[in-house]
Amino acid sequence: MKNLKVSIVAMLLLIVSFTNAQEKEKMNHEVMKIQNHKVEAVLAHYFMLEDALVEDDTKKAVQEGTKLMVSLKVFDLGNYTKEQQELLADIIEDAVEHAEHISESPIPHQREHFKILSKDITDMIAITGTTTKLFEQFCPMYDGGSAWLSMSKEVKNPYYGSKMLKCGSVRKNI
Amino acid sequence: MKTVKIILLILLVAFVGIQFIPTESNQSDTVPETDFILVNNVPKTIQKKLEVSCYDCHSNNTQYPWYNKVQPVTWFLENHIKEGKSELNFNEWGLLSNRRKKSKLRSITKQIESGEMPLDSYTLIHKKAKFSKQETNEIIDFITQLKDSL
């Protein structure tokens, strides 16, 4: 009887450590995938995060926040002038902090940080430029007026999600 | 009965043992020029409030309580202070760029407004650290003004 118990516990431990290792493997894989050190990689993750907020999906936003953080950290500053590098480094430092908070907060907090993050990303592409066609959208209701970037003209509000999906309008073409 | 005694003895030995593990204390005699209060024109009342309610965990100088000498309390406080300083260190305010300052000011406002800061575990013992309604309004007005001036 005792032997049986011991072997059950051992089995459970083995399973737990195995799944744990797999999780880690997955994380490494994510980091590997984000190898495009260009601003397009940052944008791609920013939009994934935005989608998660539009869908009111905290868990997904946590994951996307982490990925965005990684893509910001590996961003290659090499091709810019010294002055641009300083500006970008400052923006990235700020954006990383907001992405980090998003990766560890409930959805109201995530949305608060997404607002400033959106400003950071907007300022970032003002320096780097981008090949992606972008629209700056604006919702006058959230926190005294808040902007975000989108790849389409259609308004899908990341600050309210399903509660007020259509609140806002296109303010600028980038 | 005997096993209970043995367990108690082990716990006692462990408790005494951890008292000898060295820890780093967060203390400094000097306030650097980059300090929030020195850089900004902070009204006296707000200055006092910041020092009482925030500086223990968000600066290089903590006014430790007596029980900090006892482990595992020391570790608990050390962790809080380390985390607090990594989020915001008022002593190093002047080193931040305007963008970073705005972000931090925004977070300060949100944290105080929502009552998340100061932490409940802190105000439980430091009653004076709590923000009254009026104090909350005062500090938020000040922080908003500061943010708009950047």
JSON list of C-alpha atoms in Angstrom, two decimals, chain A residues 3-65:
[
{"chain": "A", "resi": 3, "resn": "ASN", "atom": "CA", "xyz": [4.68, 1.53, -2.08]},
{"chain": "A", "resi": 4, "resn": "LEU", "atom": "CA", "xyz": [1.71, 2.37, -4.24]},
{"chain": "A", "resi": 5, "resn": "LYS", "atom": "CA", "xyz": [1.32, 5.79, -2.63]},
{"chain": "A", "resi": 6, "resn": "VAL", "atom": "CA", "xyz": [4.97, 6.57, -3.11]},
{"chain": "A", "resi": 7, "resn": "SER", "atom": "CA", "xyz": [4.86, 5.65, -6.76]},
{"chain": "A", "resi": 8, "resn": "ILE", "atom": "CA", "xyz": [1.72, 7.76, -7.32]},
{"chain": "A", "resi": 9, "resn": "VAL", "atom": "CA", "xyz": [3.40, 10.79, -5.78]},
{"chain": "A", "resi": 10, "resn": "ALA", "atom": "CA", "xyz": [6.51, 10.18, -7.85]},
{"chain": "A", "resi": 11, "resn": "MET", "atom": "CA", "xyz": [4.43, 9.96, -11.01]},
{"chain": "A", "resi": 12, "resn": "LEU", "atom": "CA", "xyz": [2.65, 13.23, -10.20]},
{"chain": "A", "resi": 13, "resn": "LEU", "atom": "CA", "xyz": [5.93, 15.00, -9.56]},
{"chain": "A", "resi": 14, "resn": "LEU", "atom": "CA", "xyz": [7.28, 13.74, -12.84]},
{"chain": "A", "resi": 15, "resn": "ILE", "atom": "CA", "xyz": [4.23, 14.99, -14.74]},
{"chain": "A", "resi": 16, "resn": "VAL", "atom": "CA", "xyz": [4.39, 18.41, -13.08]},
{"chain": "A", "resi": 17, "resn": "SER", "atom": "CA", "xyz": [8.06, 18.89, -13.86]},
{"chain": "A", "resi": 18, "resn": "PHE", "atom": "CA", "xyz": [7.54, 17.72, -17.42]},
{"chain": "A", "resi": 19, "resn": "THR", "atom": "CA", "xyz": [4.74, 20.21, -18.17]},
{"chain": "A", "resi": 20, "resn": "ASN", "atom": "CA", "xyz": [6.79, 22.90, -16.49]},
{"chain": "A", "resi": 21, "resn": "ALA", "atom": "CA", "xyz": [9.71, 22.19, -18.79]},
{"chain": "A", "resi": 22, "resn": "GLN", "atom": "CA", "xyz": [7.40, 22.35, -21.79]},
{"chain": "A", "resi": 23, "resn": "GLU", "atom": "CA", "xyz": [6.14, 25.77, -20.74]},
{"chain": "A", "resi": 24, "resn": "LYS", "atom": "CA", "xyz": [9.71, 27.01, -20.58]},
{"chain": "A", "resi": 25, "resn": "GLU", "atom": "CA", "xyz": [10.44, 25.53, -23.96]},
{"chain": "A", "resi": 26, "resn": "LYS", "atom": "CA", "xyz": [7.47, 27.45, -25.34]},
{"chain": "A", "resi": 27, "resn": "MET", "atom": "CA", "xyz": [8.72, 30.71, -23.85]},
{"chain": "A", "resi": 28, "resn": "ASN", "atom": "CA", "xyz": [12.14, 30.23, -25.42]},
{"chain": "A", "resi": 29, "resn": "HIS", "atom": "CA", "xyz": [10.46, 29.55, -28.69]},
{"chain": "A", "resi": 30, "resn": "GLU", "atom": "CA", "xyz": [8.56, 32.83, -28.47]},
{"chain": "A", "resi": 31, "resn": "VAL", "atom": "CA", "xyz": [11.76, 34.74, -27.87]},
{"chain": "A", "resi": 32, "resn": "MET", "atom": "CA", "xyz": [13.35, 33.02, -30.84]},
{"chain": "A", "resi": 33, "resn": "LYS", "atom": "CA", "xyz": [10.42, 33.87, -33.07]},
{"chain": "A", "resi": 34, "resn": "ILE", "atom": "CA", "xyz": [10.72, 37.56, -32.31]},
{"chain": "A", "resi": 35, "resn": "GLN", "atom": "CA", "xyz": [13.92, 37.89, -34.23]},
{"chain": "A", "resi": 36, "resn": "ASN", "atom": "CA", "xyz": [12.84, 40.62, -36.52]},
{"chain": "A", "resi": 37, "resn": "HIS", "atom": "CA", "xyz": [14.47, 43.54, -34.78]},
{"chain": "A", "resi": 38, "resn": "LYS", "atom": "CA", "xyz": [12.56, 46.09, -36.80]},
{"chain": "A", "resi": 39, "resn": "VAL", "atom": "CA", "xyz": [9.74, 48.36, -35.82]},
{"chain": "A", "resi": 40, "resn": "GLU", "atom": "CA", "xyz": [7.31, 46.10, -37.73]},
{"chain": "A", "resi": 41, "resn": "ALA", "atom": "CA", "xyz": [7.88, 43.40, -35.11]},
{"chain": "A", "resi": 42, "resn": "VAL", "atom": "CA", "xyz": [7.03, 45.86, -32.35]},
{"chain": "A", "resi": 43, "resn": "LEU", "atom": "CA", "xyz": [3.92, 46.95, -34.22]},
{"chain": "A", "resi": 44, "resn": "ALA", "atom": "CA", "xyz": [2.80, 43.38, -34.83]},
{"chain": "A", "resi": 45, "resn": "HIS", "atom": "CA", "xyz": [2.89, 42.66, -31.11]},
{"chain": "A", "resi": 46, "resn": "TYR", "atom": "CA", "xyz": [1.28, 45.96, -30.27]},
{"chain": "A", "resi": 47, "resn": "PHE", "atom": "CA", "xyz": [-1.67, 45.03, -32.51]},
{"chain": "A", "resi": 48, "resn": "MET", "atom": "CA", "xyz": [-1.95, 41.54, -31.00]},
{"chain": "A", "resi": 49, "resn": "LEU", "atom": "CA", "xyz": [-2.13, 43.17, -27.58]},
{"chain": "A", "resi": 50, "resn": "GLU", "atom": "CA", "xyz": [-4.73, 45.61, -28.86]},
{"chain": "A", "resi": 51, "resn": "ASP", "atom": "CA", "xyz": [-6.85, 42.74, -30.20]},
{"chain": "A", "resi": 52, "resn": "ALA", "atom": "CA", "xyz": [-6.70, 41.05, -26.82]},
{"chain": "A", "resi": 53, "resn": "LEU", "atom": "CA", "xyz": [-8.02, 44.21, -25.14]},
{"chain": "A", "resi": 54, "resn": "VAL", "atom": "CA", "xyz": [-10.73, 44.62, -27.77]},
{"chain": "A", "resi": 55, "resn": "GLU", "atom": "CA", "xyz": [-11.80, 41.05, -26.95]},
{"chain": "A", "resi": 56, "resn": "ASP", "atom": "CA", "xyz": [-11.70, 41.75, -23.18]},
{"chain": "A", "resi": 57, "resn": "ASP", "atom": "CA", "xyz": [-9.20, 38.91, -22.92]},
{"chain": "A", "resi": 58, "resn": "THR", "atom": "CA", "xyz": [-6.93, 39.62, -19.94]},
{"chain": "A", "resi": 59, "resn": "LYS", "atom": "CA", "xyz": [-4.99, 36.39, -20.22]},
{"chain": "A", "resi": 60, "resn": "LYS", "atom": "CA", "xyz": [-4.14, 36.93, -23.86]},
{"chain": "A", "resi": 61, "resn": "ALA", "atom": "CA", "xyz": [-3.20, 40.54, -23.10]},
{"chain": "A", "resi": 62, "resn": "VAL", "atom": "CA", "xyz": [-0.80, 39.26, -20.44]},
{"chain": "A", "resi": 63, "resn": "GLN", "atom": "CA", "xyz": [0.91, 37.03, -23.00]},
{"chain": "A", "resi": 64, "resn": "GLU", "atom": "CA", "xyz": [0.98, 39.66, -25.71]},
{"chain": "A", "resi": 65, "resn": "GLY", "atom": "CA", "xyz": [2.30, 42.23, -23.23]}
]
